CSV table of C-alpha atoms in Angstrom, one decimal:
chain,number,residue,atom,x,y,z
A,1,MET,CA,-67.8,7.0,32.4
A,2,SER,CA,-69.0,10.0,33.2
A,3,GLY,CA,-67.3,12.4,35.9
A,4,LEU,CA,-70.3,12.4,38.5
A,5,LYS,CA,-70.5,8.5,38.1
A,6,LEU,CA,-66.5,8.1,38.5
A,7,LYS,CA,-66.5,10.5,41.5
A,8,ALA,CA,-69.7,8.3,43.0
A,9,THR,CA,-67.9,5.0,42.4
A,10,MET,CA,-64.6,6.5,44.0
A,11,PHE,CA,-66.7,7.7,47.3
A,12,ALA,CA,-68.3,4.5,47.4
A,13,THR,CA,-65.0,2.5,47.2
A,14,LEU,CA,-63.8,4.8,49.7
A,15,ALA,CA,-66.9,3.9,52.1
A,16,ALA,CA,-66.3,0.1,51.6
A,17,ILE,CA,-62.5,0.3,52.8
A,18,ILE,CA,-63.6,2.8,55.9
A,19,GLY,CA,-66.2,0.1,56.4
A,20,LEU,CA,-64.5,-2.8,56.3
A,21,SER,CA,-61.5,-1.8,58.1
A,22,THR,CA,-63.8,-0.5,61.2
A,23,LEU,CA,-65.4,-4.0,61.2
A,24,PHE,CA,-62.2,-5.6,61.4
A,25,PHE,CA,-60.7,-3.2,64.2
A,26,THR,CA,-64.1,-3.7,66.0
A,27,ILE,CA,-63.4,-7.4,66.0
A,28,ILE,CA,-60.1,-7.4,67.0
A,29,LEU,CA,-60.9,-4.5,69.9
A,30,SER,CA,-63.6,-6.6,70.9
A,31,LEU,CA,-61.6,-9.7,71.3
A,32,ILE,CA,-59.2,-8.0,73.7
A,33,ASP,CA,-61.6,-6.3,75.4
A,34,ALA,CA,-60.3,-3.0,74.3
A,35,LEU,CA,-63.4,-1.7,72.6
A,36,ASN,CA,-64.4,1.8,72.7
A,37,ILE,CA,-65.5,4.2,70.4
A,38,TYR,CA,-62.3,6.2,71.0
A,39,SER,CA,-59.8,3.6,70.4
A,40,LEU,CA,-61.8,2.3,67.7
A,41,ALA,CA,-61.7,5.7,65.9
A,42,LEU,CA,-58.0,6.3,66.8
A,43,PHE,CA,-57.1,2.8,65.0
A,44,VAL,CA,-59.4,3.1,62.1
A,45,VAL,CA,-57.9,6.8,61.3
A,46,PHE,CA,-54.4,5.5,62.0
A,47,PHE,CA,-54.9,2.4,59.5
A,48,ASN,CA,-56.3,4.4,56.7
A,49,VAL,CA,-53.8,7.2,57.0
A,50,LEU,CA,-50.8,4.7,56.9
A,51,GLN,CA,-52.4,2.7,53.9
A,52,TRP,CA,-52.9,5.9,52.0
A,53,LEU,CA,-49.1,7.0,52.5
A,54,LEU,CA,-47.6,3.5,51.8
A,55,ALA,CA,-49.7,2.6,48.9
A,56,PRO,CA,-47.9,4.2,46.1
A,57,TYR,CA,-44.9,2.6,47.3
A,58,LEU,CA,-46.1,-1.0,47.7
A,59,ILE,CA,-47.7,-0.9,44.0
A,60,ASP,CA,-44.7,0.5,42.8
A,61,ALA,CA,-42.6,-2.4,44.3
A,62,MET,CA,-44.9,-5.0,43.3
A,63,TYR,CA,-45.1,-4.1,39.7
A,64,SER,CA,-41.5,-2.8,39.5
A,65,VAL,CA,-42.7,0.2,37.7
A,66,ARG,CA,-40.2,3.1,36.7
A,67,ARG,CA,-41.0,6.6,35.2
A,68,VAL,CA,-40.6,7.0,31.6
A,69,SER,CA,-40.0,10.7,30.3
A,70,ARG,CA,-41.7,12.4,27.3
A,71,SER,CA,-38.7,11.5,24.9
A,72,GLU,CA,-39.3,7.6,25.7
A,73,ALA,CA,-42.9,7.4,25.2
A,74,PRO,CA,-44.2,10.2,23.5
A,75,GLU,CA,-47.4,8.4,22.2
A,76,LEU,CA,-48.2,7.2,25.8
A,77,TYR,CA,-47.8,10.8,27.2
A,78,GLU,CA,-50.1,12.2,24.3
A,79,ALA,CA,-52.8,9.4,25.3
A,80,VAL,CA,-52.6,10.0,28.8
A,81,GLU,CA,-53.0,13.4,28.2
A,82,ARG,CA,-55.8,13.5,26.1
A,83,LEU,CA,-57.7,11.0,28.7
A,84,SER,CA,-56.9,13.3,31.1
A,85,ARG,CA,-58.2,16.5,29.3
A,86,LYS,CA,-61.2,14.5,28.5
A,87,SER,CA,-62.0,13.5,31.9
A,88,GLY,CA,-61.3,17.0,33.3
A,89,ILE,CA,-58.4,15.6,35.6
A,90,LYS,CA,-54.6,16.7,35.7
A,91,PRO,CA,-52.4,14.1,34.1
A,92,PRO,CA,-50.9,11.7,36.3
A,93,GLN,CA,-47.4,10.6,36.3
A,94,VAL,CA,-46.6,8.4,33.6
A,95,MET,CA,-44.8,5.0,34.4
A,96,ILE,CA,-44.2,1.6,32.8
A,97,ALA,CA,-44.5,-1.7,34.6
A,98,ARG,CA,-42.1,-4.6,33.6
A,99,LEU,CA,-44.4,-7.3,33.7
A,100,PRO,CA,-44.3,-10.5,31.4
A,101,ILE,CA,-47.9,-10.3,30.1
A,102,PRO,CA,-48.9,-8.2,26.9
């Protein structure tokens, strides 16, 4: 996937998340008769920032991930660094999830 296509996909995903959360809060606020543009904007921004801040911790907890060092998994580090260079992004943290699947 090219860098431009990846960025477009990420932007479309962000737009979909914001759109769905806006729709959700519009329905909730209209049911409690508190619908105005300011309360809607406040709830959407608050919800998305909270989700953005908490998502890494929730993912770590759900998948029981642990950070690994370069000495523990040198081949994994090399693969991540090679793919990061190829994609033009900085290498992410390398973590391993203990899952009962191959």
